[in-house]
Short mmCIF file of C-alpha atoms in Angstrom, two decimals:
data_model
loop_
_atom_site.label_atom_id
_atom_site.label_comp_id
_atom_site.label_asym_id
_atom_site.label_seq_id
_atom_site.Cartn_x
_atom_site.Cartn_y
_atom_site.Cartn_z
CA PRO A 1 -29.48 0.41 -13.94
CA VAL A 2 -30.29 3.61 -13.29
CA SER A 3 -27.22 6.10 -14.56
CA ILE A 4 -24.53 7.09 -11.56
CA ASP A 5 -25.61 10.11 -12.56
CA LEU A 6 -28.55 10.81 -11.47
CA PRO A 7 -29.74 11.62 -8.18
CA ALA A 8 -30.42 8.01 -5.95
CA PRO A 9 -32.03 6.98 -3.51
CA ALA A 10 -31.51 7.14 -0.40
CA VAL A 11 -31.09 3.58 1.51
CA ALA A 12 -31.83 3.38 4.52
CA THR A 13 -27.96 2.25 5.48
CA GLY A 14 -26.07 5.18 4.29
CA TRP A 15 -26.05 9.15 4.48
CA TYR A 16 -27.89 10.29 1.49
CA VAL A 17 -26.12 13.82 0.69
CA VAL A 18 -28.55 16.00 -1.09
CA ALA A 19 -26.95 18.19 -2.04
CA ARG A 20 -24.75 15.55 -4.84
CA GLY A 21 -27.87 12.47 -5.41
CA HIS A 22 -25.48 9.85 -4.09
CA ASN A 23 -26.12 7.62 -0.21
CA VAL A 24 -23.32 7.09 1.32
CA ALA A 25 -23.60 3.24 2.54
CA PRO A 26 -21.83 0.72 3.81
CA PRO A 27 -18.58 -0.43 3.28
CA PHE A 28 -17.48 2.71 2.89
CA LEU A 29 -20.08 4.77 5.83
CA ALA A 30 -17.58 4.20 9.22
CA PRO A 31 -14.26 5.86 6.69
CA TRP A 32 -16.27 8.03 5.26
CA LEU A 33 -17.49 9.51 8.17
CA ASN A 34 -13.91 8.64 10.24
CA LEU A 35 -12.67 10.45 7.56
CA GLY A 36 -14.70 13.35 7.19
CA ALA A 37 -16.47 15.14 4.78
CA ALA A 38 -13.87 18.03 4.52
CA THR A 39 -11.26 15.45 4.34
CA ILE A 40 -12.22 13.47 0.78
CA GLY A 41 -15.91 15.38 -0.29
CA LEU A 42 -18.88 14.69 -1.00
CA PRO A 43 -19.56 11.84 -3.13
CA LEU A 44 -19.54 11.57 -6.99
CA THR A 45 -21.48 8.63 -7.26
CA GLU A 46 -22.75 5.26 -5.89
CA ALA A 47 -20.69 2.11 -4.04
CA PHE A 48 -20.30 0.15 -7.49
CA LEU A 49 -18.49 -3.05 -8.42
CA TYR A 50 -14.68 -2.14 -10.25
CA HIS A 51 -12.79 -4.86 -11.11
CA GLY A 52 -15.34 -6.67 -8.63
CA LEU A 53 -13.83 -4.57 -6.20
CA PRO A 54 -16.82 -2.27 -4.40
CA THR A 55 -15.20 1.54 -5.13
CA GLN A 56 -17.13 4.81 -4.62
CA TYR A 57 -15.89 8.29 -5.32
CA PHE A 58 -14.96 11.15 -3.81
CA ASP A 59 -14.78 14.34 -4.32
CA ASP A 60 -10.37 14.11 -3.42
CA VAL A 61 -10.22 10.60 -3.90
CA ALA A 62 -11.71 7.02 -5.10
CA LEU A 63 -12.30 5.21 -1.86
CA ARG A 64 -12.72 1.42 -2.51
CA ILE A 65 -12.26 -2.19 -0.21
CA GLY A 66 -9.51 -5.15 -1.52
CA PRO A 67 -8.26 -7.78 -0.43
CA HIS A 68 -6.34 -5.50 2.30
CA GLY A 69 -9.35 -3.20 3.69
CA LEU A 70 -9.82 0.42 2.28
CA THR A 71 -7.05 2.13 0.24
CA THR A 72 -7.73 4.85 -2.39
CA ALA A 73 -7.76 3.59 -5.92
CA PRO A 74 -5.07 4.91 -7.63
CA ILE A 75 -5.85 7.86 -9.77
CA GLY A 76 -3.03 9.80 -8.96
CA VAL A 77 -1.10 6.52 -11.52
CA VAL A 78 -3.92 7.48 -14.26
CA ALA A 79 -3.93 11.22 -13.43
CA ARG A 80 0.47 11.20 -13.72
CA HIS A 81 0.72 9.07 -16.66
CA GLY A 82 2.45 6.56 -14.09
CA GLY A 83 4.86 8.16 -11.89
CA ALA A 84 7.63 10.91 -12.36
CA ARG A 85 11.13 10.08 -13.07
CA ALA A 86 13.35 8.69 -10.13
CA ALA A 87 14.79 11.17 -8.04
CA PRO A 88 18.12 10.48 -5.44
CA GLU A 89 16.98 10.05 -1.72
CA LEU A 90 17.50 12.80 0.50
CA PRO A 91 20.11 13.11 3.03
CA ALA A 92 19.84 11.53 5.95
CA ARG A 93 19.91 15.23 7.56
CA ILE A 94 16.66 15.85 6.53
CA PRO A 95 13.71 13.67 8.38
CA HIS A 96 11.93 10.95 5.72
CA VAL A 97 10.97 8.21 3.69
CA TYR A 98 12.46 6.76 0.28
CA ASP A 99 10.16 4.18 -1.46
CA ARG A 100 11.55 2.96 -3.59
CA ALA A 101 8.79 1.13 -5.36
CA SER A 102 8.99 4.59 -7.30
CA GLY A 103 12.22 6.51 -6.47
CA HIS A 104 10.89 9.55 -4.68
CA ASN A 105 11.27 11.11 -0.87
CA ILE A 106 7.58 12.45 0.87
CA HIS A 107 9.11 14.85 4.09
CA GLY A 108 7.78 17.52 6.09
CA PHE A 109 3.92 18.37 6.53
CA PHE A 110 3.60 15.17 3.92
CA LEU A 111 5.15 13.02 5.21
CA ASP A 112 3.61 13.70 8.74
CA TYR A 113 -0.22 13.52 7.00
CA TRP A 114 0.69 10.29 5.00
CA ARG A 115 1.62 8.47 7.70
CA LEU A 116 -1.07 10.15 10.20
CA TYR A 117 -3.74 9.04 8.03
CA GLY A 118 -3.32 5.38 6.16
CA GLY A 119 0.40 6.21 5.52
CA LEU A 120 1.54 3.62 1.98
CA ARG A 121 -1.55 0.82 2.45
CA PHE A 122 -4.43 3.44 2.70
CA TRP A 123 -2.16 6.25 0.60
CA GLY A 124 -0.56 4.79 -1.52
CA ASP A 125 3.60 5.14 -3.20
CA PRO A 126 4.57 9.18 -4.25
CA LEU A 127 3.78 9.09 -7.81
CA THR A 128 6.69 12.35 -7.74
CA GLU A 129 8.97 15.16 -5.31
CA GLU A 130 7.06 17.89 -3.53
CA ILE A 131 6.43 20.68 -6.55
CA HIS A 132 5.28 22.87 -8.13
CA GLU A 133 1.58 23.13 -10.16
CA HIS A 134 -0.73 26.34 -10.65
CA GLY A 135 1.07 28.47 -8.12
CA ARG A 136 0.66 25.56 -5.16
CA LEU A 137 3.70 22.78 -3.08
CA VAL A 138 1.64 19.59 -4.31
CA GLN A 139 2.24 15.90 -4.21
CA TYR A 140 1.16 13.22 -6.11
CA PHE A 141 0.44 9.36 -4.59
CA SER A 142 -1.29 6.35 -5.83
CA GLY A 143 -5.02 7.29 -4.33
CA ALA A 144 -3.70 11.15 -3.86
CA GLU A 145 -2.97 14.72 -5.05
CA PHE A 146 -2.00 16.30 -1.34
CA THR A 147 -1.54 20.15 -1.00
CA LEU A 148 1.01 22.98 1.26
CA THR A 149 -2.19 24.95 2.27
CA ALA A 150 -0.23 28.41 2.63
CA GLY A 151 -0.72 31.11 5.60
CA PRO A 152 0.66 31.10 9.32
CA HIS A 153 0.02 27.90 9.60
CA PRO A 154 0.16 25.87 7.03
CA ASP A 155 -1.18 22.48 6.70
CA VAL A 156 -1.14 19.35 3.95
CA ALA A 157 -4.86 19.30 1.94
CA LEU A 158 -5.91 17.36 -0.55
CA LEU A 159 -6.75 18.89 -4.03
CA PRO A 160 -9.57 17.38 -6.13
CA LEU A 161 -8.40 14.88 -7.95
CA GLY A 162 -11.26 12.59 -7.83
CA GLN A 163 -12.99 15.45 -9.25
CA ARG A 164 -10.59 15.59 -12.26
CA MET A 165 -10.15 11.89 -12.76
CA TRP A 166 -13.87 10.15 -12.70
CA PRO A 167 -14.91 11.88 -16.04
CA SER A 168 -12.09 9.91 -17.77
CA ILE A 169 -12.27 7.10 -16.26
CA ARG A 170 -15.63 6.44 -16.57
CA SER A 171 -15.68 7.70 -20.39
CA VAL A 172 -12.36 4.99 -20.86
CA TYR A 173 -14.00 2.01 -18.63
CA GLY A 174 -17.36 2.54 -20.06
CA LEU A 175 -18.84 3.32 -16.60
#
């Protein structure tokens, strides 16, 4: 097999991203086009089977197709070495979701984004509360790291968790 670090040949059924030398092909092509390269980034790998599930790494997430359809792979769990200590549920006057499985709240802009773009089924459980890291407000989920952009019109963006985690995932699992 060809190393996934080498440029892959273009496939007729997908989009070949010249800047990365990788394809985005079914079953990831339609979701990638719908989510947008600006949202989840460019491909870091070709699609491959990981524990029998089609998986492809992108700048910000790893997508996989499992028994429940398209989801993000739980690379946030690897990045955080599990989740943070459980937090108390926010007061009822603050609109939020408290995830009893992980013991964390989602609220504000992060809650809006999480709900709008797939919720629990797609992004997974929150692994932390909102925290400040490297001068940013972030929140980790099983499959992604959200950040709040600064400025007069704050918005949620994804941080490059796929880029950060691919090298260690690859070496640990011999990919």
